[in-house]
JSON list of C-alpha atoms in Angstrom, two decimals:
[
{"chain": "A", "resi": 67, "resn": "UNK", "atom": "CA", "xyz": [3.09, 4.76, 16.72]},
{"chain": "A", "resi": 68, "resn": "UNK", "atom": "CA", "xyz": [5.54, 5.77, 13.69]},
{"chain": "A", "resi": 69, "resn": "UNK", "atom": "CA", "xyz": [4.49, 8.16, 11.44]},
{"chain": "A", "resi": 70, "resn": "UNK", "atom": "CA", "xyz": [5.72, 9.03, 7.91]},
{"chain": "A", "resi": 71, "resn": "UNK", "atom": "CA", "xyz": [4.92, 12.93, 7.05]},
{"chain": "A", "resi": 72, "resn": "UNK", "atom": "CA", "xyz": [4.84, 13.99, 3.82]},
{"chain": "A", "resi": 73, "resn": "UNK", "atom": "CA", "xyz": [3.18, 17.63, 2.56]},
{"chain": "A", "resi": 74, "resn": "UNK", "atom": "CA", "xyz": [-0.77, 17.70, 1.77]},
{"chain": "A", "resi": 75, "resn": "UNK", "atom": "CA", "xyz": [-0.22, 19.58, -1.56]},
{"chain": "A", "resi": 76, "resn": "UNK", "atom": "CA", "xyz": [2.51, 20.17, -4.44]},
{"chain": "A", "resi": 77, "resn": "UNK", "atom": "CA", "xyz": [1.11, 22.20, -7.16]},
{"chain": "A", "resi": 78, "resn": "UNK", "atom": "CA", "xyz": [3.34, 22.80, -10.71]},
{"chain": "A", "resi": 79, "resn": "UNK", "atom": "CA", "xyz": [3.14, 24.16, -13.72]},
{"chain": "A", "resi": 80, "resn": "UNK", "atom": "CA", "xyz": [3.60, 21.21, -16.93]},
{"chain": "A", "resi": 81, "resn": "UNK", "atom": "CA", "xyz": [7.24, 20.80, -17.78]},
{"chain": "A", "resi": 82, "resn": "UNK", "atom": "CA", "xyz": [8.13, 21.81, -14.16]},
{"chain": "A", "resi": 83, "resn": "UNK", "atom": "CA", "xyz": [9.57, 19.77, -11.71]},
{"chain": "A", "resi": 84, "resn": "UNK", "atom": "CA", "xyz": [7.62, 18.70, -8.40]},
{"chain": "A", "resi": 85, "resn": "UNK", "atom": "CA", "xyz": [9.15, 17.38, -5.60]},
{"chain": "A", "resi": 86, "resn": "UNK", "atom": "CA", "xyz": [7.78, 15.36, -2.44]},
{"chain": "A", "resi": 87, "resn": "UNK", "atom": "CA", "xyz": [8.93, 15.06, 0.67]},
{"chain": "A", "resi": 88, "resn": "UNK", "atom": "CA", "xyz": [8.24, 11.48, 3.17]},
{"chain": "A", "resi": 89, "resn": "UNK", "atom": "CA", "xyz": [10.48, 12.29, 6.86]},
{"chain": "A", "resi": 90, "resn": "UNK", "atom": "CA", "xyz": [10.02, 9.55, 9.24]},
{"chain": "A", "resi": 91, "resn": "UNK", "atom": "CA", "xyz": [12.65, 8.53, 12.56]},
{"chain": "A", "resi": 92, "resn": "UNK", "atom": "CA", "xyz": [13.25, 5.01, 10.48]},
{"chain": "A", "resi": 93, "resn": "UNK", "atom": "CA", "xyz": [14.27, 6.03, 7.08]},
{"chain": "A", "resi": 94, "resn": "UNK", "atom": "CA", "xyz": [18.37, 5.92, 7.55]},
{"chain": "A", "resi": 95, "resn": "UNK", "atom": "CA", "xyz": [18.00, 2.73, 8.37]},
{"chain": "A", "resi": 96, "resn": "UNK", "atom": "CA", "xyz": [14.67, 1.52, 6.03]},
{"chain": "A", "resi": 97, "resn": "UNK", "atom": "CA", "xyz": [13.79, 1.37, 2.55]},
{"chain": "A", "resi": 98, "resn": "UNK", "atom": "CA", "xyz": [11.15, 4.20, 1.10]},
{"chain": "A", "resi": 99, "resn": "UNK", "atom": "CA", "xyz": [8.64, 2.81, -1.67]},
{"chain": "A", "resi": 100, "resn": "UNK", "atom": "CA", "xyz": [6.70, 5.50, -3.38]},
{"chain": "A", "resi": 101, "resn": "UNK", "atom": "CA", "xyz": [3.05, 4.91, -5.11]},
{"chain": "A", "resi": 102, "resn": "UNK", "atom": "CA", "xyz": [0.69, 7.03, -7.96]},
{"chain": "A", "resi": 103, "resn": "UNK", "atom": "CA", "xyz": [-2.96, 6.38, -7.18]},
{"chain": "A", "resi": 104, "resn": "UNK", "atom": "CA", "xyz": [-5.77, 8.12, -9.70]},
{"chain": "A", "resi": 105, "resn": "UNK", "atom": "CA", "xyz": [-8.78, 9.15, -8.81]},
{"chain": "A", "resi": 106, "resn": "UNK", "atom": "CA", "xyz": [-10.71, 6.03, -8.24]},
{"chain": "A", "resi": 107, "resn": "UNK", "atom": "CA", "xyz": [-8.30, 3.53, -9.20]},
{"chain": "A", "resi": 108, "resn": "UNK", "atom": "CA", "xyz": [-5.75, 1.23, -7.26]},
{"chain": "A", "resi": 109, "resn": "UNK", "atom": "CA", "xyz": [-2.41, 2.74, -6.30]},
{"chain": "A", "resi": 110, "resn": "UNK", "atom": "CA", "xyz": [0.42, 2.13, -8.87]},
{"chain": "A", "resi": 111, "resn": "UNK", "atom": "CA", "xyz": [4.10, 1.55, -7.37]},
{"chain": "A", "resi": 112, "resn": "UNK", "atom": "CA", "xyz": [6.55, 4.01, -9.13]},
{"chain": "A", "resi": 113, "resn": "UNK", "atom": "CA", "xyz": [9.71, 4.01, -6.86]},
{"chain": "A", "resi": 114, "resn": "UNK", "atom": "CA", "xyz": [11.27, 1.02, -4.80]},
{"chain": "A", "resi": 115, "resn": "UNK", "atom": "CA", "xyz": [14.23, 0.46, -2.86]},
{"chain": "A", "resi": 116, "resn": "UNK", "atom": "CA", "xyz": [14.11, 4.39, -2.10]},
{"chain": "A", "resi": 117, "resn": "UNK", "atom": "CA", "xyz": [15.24, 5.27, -5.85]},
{"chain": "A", "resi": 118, "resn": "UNK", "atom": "CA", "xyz": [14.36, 2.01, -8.39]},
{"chain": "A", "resi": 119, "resn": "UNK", "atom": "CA", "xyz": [11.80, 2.67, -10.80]},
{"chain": "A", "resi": 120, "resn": "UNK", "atom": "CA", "xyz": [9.78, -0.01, -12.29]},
{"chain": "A", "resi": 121, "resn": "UNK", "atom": "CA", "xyz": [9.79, -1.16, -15.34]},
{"chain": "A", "resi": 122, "resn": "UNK", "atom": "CA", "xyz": [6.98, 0.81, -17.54]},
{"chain": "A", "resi": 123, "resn": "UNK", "atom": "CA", "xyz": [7.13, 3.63, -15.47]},
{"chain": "A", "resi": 124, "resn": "UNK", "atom": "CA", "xyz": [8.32, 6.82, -17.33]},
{"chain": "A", "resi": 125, "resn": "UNK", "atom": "CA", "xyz": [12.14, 8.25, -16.57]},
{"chain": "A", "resi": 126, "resn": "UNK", "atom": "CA", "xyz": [10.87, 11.71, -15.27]},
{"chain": "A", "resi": 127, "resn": "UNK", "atom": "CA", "xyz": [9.90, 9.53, -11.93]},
{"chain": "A", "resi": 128, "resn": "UNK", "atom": "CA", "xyz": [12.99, 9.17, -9.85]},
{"chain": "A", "resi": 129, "resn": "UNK", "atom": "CA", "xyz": [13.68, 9.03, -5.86]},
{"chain": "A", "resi": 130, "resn": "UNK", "atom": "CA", "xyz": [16.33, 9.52, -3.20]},
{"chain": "A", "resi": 131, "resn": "UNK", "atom": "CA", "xyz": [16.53, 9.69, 0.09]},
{"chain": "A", "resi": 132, "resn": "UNK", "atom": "CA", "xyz": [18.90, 11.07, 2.51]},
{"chain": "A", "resi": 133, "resn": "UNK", "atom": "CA", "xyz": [18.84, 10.73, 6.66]},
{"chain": "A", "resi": 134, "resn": "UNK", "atom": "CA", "xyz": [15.48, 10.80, 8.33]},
{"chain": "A", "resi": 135, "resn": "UNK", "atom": "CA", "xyz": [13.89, 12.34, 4.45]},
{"chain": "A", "resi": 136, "resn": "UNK", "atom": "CA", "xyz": [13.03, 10.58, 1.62]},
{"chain": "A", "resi": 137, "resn": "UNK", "atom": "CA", "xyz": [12.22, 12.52, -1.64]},
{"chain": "A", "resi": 138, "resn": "UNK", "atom": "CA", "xyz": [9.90, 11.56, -4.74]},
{"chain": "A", "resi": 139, "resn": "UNK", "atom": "CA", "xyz": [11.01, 13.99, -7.83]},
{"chain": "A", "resi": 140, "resn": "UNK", "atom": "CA", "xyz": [9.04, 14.36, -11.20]},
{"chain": "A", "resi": 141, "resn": "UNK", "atom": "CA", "xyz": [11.00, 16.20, -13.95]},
{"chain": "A", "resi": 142, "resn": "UNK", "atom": "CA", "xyz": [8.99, 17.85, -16.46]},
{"chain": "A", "resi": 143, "resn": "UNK", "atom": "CA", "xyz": [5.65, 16.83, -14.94]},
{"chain": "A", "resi": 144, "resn": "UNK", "atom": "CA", "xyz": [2.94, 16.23, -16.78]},
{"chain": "A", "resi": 145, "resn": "UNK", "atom": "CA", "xyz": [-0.94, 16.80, -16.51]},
{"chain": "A", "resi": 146, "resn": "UNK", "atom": "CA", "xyz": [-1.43, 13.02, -16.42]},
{"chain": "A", "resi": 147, "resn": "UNK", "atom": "CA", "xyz": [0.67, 12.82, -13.32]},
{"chain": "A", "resi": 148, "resn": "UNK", "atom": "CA", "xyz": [-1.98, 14.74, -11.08]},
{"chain": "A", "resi": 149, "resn": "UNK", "atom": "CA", "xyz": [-3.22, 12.17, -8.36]},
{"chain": "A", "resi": 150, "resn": "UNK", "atom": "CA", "xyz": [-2.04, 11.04, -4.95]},
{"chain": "A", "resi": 151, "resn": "UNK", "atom": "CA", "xyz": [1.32, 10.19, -4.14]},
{"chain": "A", "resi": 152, "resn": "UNK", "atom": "CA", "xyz": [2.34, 7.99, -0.84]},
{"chain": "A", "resi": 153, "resn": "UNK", "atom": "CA", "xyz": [5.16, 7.35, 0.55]},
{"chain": "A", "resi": 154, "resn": "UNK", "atom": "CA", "xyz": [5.71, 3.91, 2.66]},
{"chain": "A", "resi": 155, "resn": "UNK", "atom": "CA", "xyz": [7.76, 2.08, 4.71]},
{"chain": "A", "resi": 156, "resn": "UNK", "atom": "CA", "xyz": [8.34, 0.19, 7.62]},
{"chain": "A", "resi": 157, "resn": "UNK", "atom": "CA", "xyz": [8.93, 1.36, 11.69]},
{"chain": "A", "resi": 158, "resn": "UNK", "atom": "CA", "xyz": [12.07, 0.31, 12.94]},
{"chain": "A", "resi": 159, "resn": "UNK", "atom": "CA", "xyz": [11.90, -2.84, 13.99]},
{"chain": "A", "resi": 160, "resn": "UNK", "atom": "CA", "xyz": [10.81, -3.84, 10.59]},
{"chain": "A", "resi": 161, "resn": "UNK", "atom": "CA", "xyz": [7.35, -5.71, 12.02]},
{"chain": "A", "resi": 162, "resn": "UNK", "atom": "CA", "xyz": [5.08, -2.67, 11.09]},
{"chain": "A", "resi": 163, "resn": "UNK", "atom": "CA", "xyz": [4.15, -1.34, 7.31]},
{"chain": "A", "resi": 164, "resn": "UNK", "atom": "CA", "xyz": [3.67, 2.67, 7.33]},
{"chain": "A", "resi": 165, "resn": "UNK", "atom": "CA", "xyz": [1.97, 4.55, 5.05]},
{"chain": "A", "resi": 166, "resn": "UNK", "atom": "CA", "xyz": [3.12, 8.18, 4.62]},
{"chain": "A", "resi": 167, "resn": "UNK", "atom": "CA", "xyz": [-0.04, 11.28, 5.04]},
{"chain": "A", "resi": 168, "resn": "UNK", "atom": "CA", "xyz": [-0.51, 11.62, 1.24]},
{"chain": "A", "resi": 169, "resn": "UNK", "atom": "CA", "xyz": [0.02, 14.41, -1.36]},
{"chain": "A", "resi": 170, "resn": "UNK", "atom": "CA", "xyz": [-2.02, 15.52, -3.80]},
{"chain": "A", "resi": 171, "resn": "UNK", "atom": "CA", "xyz": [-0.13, 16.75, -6.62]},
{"chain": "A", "resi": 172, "resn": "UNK", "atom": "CA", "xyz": [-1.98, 19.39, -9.27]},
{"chain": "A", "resi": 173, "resn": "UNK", "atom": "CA", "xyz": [-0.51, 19.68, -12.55]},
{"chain": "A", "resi": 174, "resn": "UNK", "atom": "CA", "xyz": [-1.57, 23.47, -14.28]},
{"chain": "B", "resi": 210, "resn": "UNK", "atom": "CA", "xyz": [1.14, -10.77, -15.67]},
{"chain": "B", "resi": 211, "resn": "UNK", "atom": "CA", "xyz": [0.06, -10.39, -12.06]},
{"chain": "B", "resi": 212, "resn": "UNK", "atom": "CA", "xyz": [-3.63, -10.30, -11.43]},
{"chain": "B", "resi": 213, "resn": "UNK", "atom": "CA", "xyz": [-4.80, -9.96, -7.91]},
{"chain": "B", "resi": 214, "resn": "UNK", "atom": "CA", "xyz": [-8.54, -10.25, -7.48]},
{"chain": "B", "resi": 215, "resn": "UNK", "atom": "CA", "xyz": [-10.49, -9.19, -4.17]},
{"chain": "B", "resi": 216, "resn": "UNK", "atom": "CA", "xyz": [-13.76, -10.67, -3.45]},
{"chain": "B", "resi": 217, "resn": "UNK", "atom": "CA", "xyz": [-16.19, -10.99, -0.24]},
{"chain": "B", "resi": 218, "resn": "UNK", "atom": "CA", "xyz": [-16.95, -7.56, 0.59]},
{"chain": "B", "resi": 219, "resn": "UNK", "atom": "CA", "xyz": [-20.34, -5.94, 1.68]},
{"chain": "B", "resi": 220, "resn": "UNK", "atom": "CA", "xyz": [-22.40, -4.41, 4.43]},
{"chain": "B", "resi": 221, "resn": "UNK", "atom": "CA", "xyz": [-21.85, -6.07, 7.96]},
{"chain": "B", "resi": 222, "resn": "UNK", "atom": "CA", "xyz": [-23.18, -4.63, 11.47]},
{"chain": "B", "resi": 223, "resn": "UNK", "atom": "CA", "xyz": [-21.05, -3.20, 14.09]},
{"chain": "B", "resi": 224, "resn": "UNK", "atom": "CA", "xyz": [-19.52, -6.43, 16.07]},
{"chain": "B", "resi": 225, "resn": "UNK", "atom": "CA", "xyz": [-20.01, -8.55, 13.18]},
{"chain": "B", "resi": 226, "resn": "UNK", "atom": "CA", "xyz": [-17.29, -10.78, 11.26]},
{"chain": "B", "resi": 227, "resn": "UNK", "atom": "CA", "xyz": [-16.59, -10.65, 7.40]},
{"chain": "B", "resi": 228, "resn": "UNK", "atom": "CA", "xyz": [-14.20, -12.44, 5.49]},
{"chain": "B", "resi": 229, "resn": "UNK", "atom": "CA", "xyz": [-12.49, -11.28, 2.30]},
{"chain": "B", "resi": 230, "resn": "UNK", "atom": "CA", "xyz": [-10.46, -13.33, -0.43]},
{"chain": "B", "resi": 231, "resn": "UNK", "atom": "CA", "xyz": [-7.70, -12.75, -3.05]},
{"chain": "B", "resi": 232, "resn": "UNK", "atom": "CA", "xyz": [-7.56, -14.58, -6.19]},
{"chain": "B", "resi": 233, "resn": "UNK", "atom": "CA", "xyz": [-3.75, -14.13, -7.13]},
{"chain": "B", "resi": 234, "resn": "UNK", "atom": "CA", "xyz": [-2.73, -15.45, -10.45]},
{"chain": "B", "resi": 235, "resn": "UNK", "atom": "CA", "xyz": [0.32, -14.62, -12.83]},
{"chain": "B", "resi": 236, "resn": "UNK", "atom": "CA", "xyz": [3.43, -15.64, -10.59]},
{"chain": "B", "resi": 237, "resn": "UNK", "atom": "CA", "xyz": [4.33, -18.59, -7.64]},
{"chain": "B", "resi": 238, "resn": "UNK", "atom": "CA", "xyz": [1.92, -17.51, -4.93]},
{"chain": "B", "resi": 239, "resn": "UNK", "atom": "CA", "xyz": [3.72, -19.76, -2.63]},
{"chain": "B", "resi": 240, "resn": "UNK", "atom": "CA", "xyz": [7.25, -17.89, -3.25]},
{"chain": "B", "resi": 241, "resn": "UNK", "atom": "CA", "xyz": [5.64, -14.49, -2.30]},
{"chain": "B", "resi": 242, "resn": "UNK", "atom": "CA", "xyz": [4.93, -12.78, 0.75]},
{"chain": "B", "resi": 243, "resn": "UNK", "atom": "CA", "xyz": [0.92, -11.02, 0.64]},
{"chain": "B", "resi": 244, "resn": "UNK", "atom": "CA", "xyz": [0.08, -7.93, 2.29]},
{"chain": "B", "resi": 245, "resn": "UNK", "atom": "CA", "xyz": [-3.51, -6.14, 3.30]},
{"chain": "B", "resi": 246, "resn": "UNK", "atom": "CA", "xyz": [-4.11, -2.47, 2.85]},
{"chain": "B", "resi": 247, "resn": "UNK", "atom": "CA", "xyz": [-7.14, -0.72, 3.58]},
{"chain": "B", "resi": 248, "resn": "UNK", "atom": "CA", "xyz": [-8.06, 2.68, 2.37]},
{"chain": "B", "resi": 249, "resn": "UNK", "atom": "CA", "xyz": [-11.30, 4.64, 3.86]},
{"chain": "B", "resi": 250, "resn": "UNK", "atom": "CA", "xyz": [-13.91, 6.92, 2.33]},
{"chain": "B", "resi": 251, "resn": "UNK", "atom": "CA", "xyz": [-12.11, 9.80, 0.88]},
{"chain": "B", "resi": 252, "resn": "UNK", "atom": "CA", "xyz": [-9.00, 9.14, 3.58]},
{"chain": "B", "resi": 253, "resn": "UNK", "atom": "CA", "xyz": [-5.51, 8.06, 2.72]},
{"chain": "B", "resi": 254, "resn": "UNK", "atom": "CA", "xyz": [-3.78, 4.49, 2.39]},
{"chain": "B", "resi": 255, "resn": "UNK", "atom": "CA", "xyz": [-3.67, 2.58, 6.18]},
{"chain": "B", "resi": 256, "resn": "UNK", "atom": "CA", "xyz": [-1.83, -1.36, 6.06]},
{"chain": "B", "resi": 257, "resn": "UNK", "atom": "CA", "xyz": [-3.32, -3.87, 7.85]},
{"chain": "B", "resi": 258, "resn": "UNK", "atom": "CA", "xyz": [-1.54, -7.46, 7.70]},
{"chain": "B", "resi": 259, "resn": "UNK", "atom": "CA", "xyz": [0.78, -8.85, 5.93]},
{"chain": "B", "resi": 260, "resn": "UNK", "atom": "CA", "xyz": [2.12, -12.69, 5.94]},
{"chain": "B", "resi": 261, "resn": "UNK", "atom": "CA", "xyz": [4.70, -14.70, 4.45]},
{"chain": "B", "resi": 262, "resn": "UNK", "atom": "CA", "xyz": [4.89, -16.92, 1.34]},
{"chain": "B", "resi": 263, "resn": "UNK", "atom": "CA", "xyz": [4.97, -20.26, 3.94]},
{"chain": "B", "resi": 264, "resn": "UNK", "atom": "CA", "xyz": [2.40, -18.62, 6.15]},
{"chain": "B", "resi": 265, "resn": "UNK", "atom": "CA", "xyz": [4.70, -19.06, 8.94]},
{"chain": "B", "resi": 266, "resn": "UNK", "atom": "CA", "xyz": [5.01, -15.35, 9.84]},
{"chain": "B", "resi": 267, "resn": "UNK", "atom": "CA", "xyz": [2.29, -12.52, 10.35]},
{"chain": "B", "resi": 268, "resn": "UNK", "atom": "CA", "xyz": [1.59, -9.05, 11.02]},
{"chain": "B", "resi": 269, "resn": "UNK", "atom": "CA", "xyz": [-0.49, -7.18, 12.11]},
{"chain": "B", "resi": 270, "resn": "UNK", "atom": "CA", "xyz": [-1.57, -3.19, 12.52]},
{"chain": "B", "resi": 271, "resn": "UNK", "atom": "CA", "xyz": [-2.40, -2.26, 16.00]},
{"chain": "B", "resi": 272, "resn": "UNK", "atom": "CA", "xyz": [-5.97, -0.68, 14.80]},
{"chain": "B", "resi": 273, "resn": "UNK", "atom": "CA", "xyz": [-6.69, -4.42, 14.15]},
{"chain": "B", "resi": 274, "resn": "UNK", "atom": "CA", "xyz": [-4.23, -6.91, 16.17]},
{"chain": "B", "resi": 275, "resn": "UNK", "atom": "CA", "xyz": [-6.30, -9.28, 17.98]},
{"chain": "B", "resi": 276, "resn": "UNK", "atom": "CA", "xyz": [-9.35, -8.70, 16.04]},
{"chain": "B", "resi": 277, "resn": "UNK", "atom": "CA", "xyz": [-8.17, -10.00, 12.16]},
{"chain": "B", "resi": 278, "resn": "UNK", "atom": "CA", "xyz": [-6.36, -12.80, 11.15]},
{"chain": "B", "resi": 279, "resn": "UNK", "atom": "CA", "xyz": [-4.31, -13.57, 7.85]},
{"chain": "B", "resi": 280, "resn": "UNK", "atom": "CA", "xyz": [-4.14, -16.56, 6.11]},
{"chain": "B", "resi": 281, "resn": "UNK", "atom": "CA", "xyz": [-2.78, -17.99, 2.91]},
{"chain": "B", "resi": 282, "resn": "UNK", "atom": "CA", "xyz": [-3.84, -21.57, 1.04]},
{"chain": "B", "resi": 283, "resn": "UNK", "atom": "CA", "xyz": [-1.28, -21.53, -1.09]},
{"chain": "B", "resi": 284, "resn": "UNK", "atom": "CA", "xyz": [-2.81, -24.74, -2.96]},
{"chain": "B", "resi": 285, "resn": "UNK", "atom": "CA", "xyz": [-5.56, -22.36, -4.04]},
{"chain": "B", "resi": 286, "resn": "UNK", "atom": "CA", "xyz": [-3.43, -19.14, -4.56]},
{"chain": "B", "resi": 287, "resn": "UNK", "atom": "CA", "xyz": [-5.58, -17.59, -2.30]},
{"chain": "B", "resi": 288, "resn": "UNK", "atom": "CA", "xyz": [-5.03, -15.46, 0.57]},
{"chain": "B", "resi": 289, "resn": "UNK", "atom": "CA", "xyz": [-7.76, -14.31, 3.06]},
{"chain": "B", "resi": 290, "resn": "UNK", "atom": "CA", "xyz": [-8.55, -11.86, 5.72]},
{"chain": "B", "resi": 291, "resn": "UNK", "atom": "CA", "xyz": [-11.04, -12.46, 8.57]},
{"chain": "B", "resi": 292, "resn": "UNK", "atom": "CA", "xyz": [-12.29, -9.55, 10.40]},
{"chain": "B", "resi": 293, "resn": "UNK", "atom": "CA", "xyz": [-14.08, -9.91, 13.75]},
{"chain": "B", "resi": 294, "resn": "UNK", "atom": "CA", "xyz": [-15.82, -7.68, 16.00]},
{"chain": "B", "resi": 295, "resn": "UNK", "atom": "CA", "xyz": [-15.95, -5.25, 12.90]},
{"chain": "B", "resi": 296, "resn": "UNK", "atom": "CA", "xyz": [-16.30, -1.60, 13.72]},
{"chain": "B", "resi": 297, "resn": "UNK", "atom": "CA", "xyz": [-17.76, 1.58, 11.85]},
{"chain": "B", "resi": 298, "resn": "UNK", "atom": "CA", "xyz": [-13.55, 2.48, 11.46]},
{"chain": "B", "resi": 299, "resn": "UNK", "atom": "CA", "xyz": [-13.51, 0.02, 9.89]},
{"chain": "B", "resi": 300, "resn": "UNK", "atom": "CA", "xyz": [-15.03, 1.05, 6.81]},
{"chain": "B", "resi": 301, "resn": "UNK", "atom": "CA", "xyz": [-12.83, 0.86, 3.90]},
{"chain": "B", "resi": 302, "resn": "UNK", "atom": "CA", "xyz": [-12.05, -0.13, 0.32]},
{"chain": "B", "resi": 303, "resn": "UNK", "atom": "CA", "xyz": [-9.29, -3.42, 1.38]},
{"chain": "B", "resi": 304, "resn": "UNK", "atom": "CA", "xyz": [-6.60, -4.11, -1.28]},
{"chain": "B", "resi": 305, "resn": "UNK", "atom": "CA", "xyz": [-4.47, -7.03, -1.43]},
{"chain": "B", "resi": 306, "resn": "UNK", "atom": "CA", "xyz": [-1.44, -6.29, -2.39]},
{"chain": "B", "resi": 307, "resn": "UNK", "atom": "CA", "xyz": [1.56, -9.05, -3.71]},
{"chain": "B", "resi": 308, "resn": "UNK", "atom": "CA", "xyz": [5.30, -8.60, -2.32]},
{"chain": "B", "resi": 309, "resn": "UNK", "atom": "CA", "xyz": [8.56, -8.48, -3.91]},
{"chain": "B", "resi": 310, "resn": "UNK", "atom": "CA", "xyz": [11.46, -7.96, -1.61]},
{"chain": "B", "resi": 311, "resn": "UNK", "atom": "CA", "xyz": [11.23, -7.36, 2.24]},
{"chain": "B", "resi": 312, "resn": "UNK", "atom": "CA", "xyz": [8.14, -9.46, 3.68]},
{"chain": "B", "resi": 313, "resn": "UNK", "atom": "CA", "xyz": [6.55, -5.42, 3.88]},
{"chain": "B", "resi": 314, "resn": "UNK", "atom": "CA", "xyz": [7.47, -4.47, 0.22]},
{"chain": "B", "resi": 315, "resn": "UNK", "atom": "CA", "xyz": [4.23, -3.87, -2.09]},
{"chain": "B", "resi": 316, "resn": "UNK", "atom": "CA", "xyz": [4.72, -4.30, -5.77]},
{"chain": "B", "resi": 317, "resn": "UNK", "atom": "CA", "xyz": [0.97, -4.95, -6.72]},
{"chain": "B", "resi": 318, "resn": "UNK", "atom": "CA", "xyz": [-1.99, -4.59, -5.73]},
{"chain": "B", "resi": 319, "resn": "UNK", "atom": "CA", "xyz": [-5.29, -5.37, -6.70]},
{"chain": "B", "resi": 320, "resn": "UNK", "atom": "CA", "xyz": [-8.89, -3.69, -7.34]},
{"chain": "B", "resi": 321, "resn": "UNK", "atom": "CA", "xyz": [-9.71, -3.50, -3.93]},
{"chain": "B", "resi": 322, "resn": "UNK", "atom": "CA", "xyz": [-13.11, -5.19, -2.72]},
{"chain": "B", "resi": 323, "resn": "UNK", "atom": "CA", "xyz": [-15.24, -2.55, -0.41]},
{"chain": "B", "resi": 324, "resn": "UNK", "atom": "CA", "xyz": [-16.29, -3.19, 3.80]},
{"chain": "B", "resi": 325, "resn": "UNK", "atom": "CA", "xyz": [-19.36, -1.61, 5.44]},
{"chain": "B", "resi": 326, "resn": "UNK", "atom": "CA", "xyz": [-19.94, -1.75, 8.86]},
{"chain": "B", "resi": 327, "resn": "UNK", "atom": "CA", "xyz": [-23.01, 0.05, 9.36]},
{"chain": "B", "resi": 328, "resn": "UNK", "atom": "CA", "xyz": [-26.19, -0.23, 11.49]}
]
């Protein structure tokens, strides 16, 4: 089945800039969403379309991807952005939702 | 503003069937596709089903294909999941989660309602 890898752990110091990887077979061809979740709470969507942030969520949040990698970037993170970050998508033939392994991102 | 509210979940036995529900209010149910993910104990994010705003077209997972189906009564802006033959894998917090673009996209989700299966 298709898989969507993405690092376990990104760790930064505040005002630094963390970057997180998603590479999956599908991703030239499909569109990479990116989601926050918080300890305990329901994941928050924070990058659409592989680089559209929603409104409310703050500019340091941005995404791109390029070939089989999609990337989620934080500028100047800060220590309320530590929590889980997933990448998803779909497999190729579009039938199939993937969810990427997870990273936990520490802010300190 | 979107409010997606789960509702049905509890302890079942191995084998057994359960049936959650999501209340969605805020926006035209019928003009949205729906989408279930499930997320176990302390593991990452896993989706399940998804189905579109007519109901016409679903997915499914192949952890569950054949054993849950996905429905939508779109008079009662309500979407549901029935789970048969329930295993201990199954385990999980289950989110609904409300579509915005491809039938697949998740914009929203809600609270998540949590599934036992346990002897």
């Amino acid at each position: 089945s298709y898989e969507l890898t993405q690092p376990p752990s990104v760790s930064v110091s505040p005002g630094q800039t963390a970057r997180i990887t998603c590479s999956g077979d599908a991703l030239p061809k499909k569109n990479a969403y990116w989601y926050q979740q918080k300890s305990g709470q329901a994941p928050v969507l924070v990058i659409y379309e592989d680089s559209k942030r929603p409104s409310g969520i703050p500019e340091r949040f941005s995404g791109s991807s390029s070939g089989t990698k999609a990337t989620l970037t934080i500028s100047g993170a800060q220590v309320e952005d530590e929590a889980d970050y997933y990448c998803y998508s779909t497999d190729s033939s579009g039938n199939h939702g993937v969810f990427g392994t997870g990273t936990k991102v520490t802010v300190l | 503003e979107v409010q997606l509210l789960e509702s049905g979940g509890g302890l079942v036995q191995p084998g057994g069937s359960l049936r959650v529900s999501c209340a969605a209010s805020g926006f035209t149910f019928s003009n949205y596709a729906m989408s279930w993910v499930r997320q176990a104990p302390g593991k990452g994010l896993e989706w399940v089903s998804a189905i579109s705003g007519s109901g016409g077209s679903t997915y499914f997972a192949d952890s569950v294909k054949g054993r849950f189906t996905i429905s939508r009564d779109n008079s009662k802006k309500t979407l549901y999941l029935q789970m048969n033959s329930l295993r201990v894998e199954d385990t999980a917090v289950y989110y609904c989660a409300k579509s915005e673009w491809e039938i697949l996209s998740i914009d929203y989700w809600g609270q998540g309602t949590l599934v036992t299966v346990s002897s």
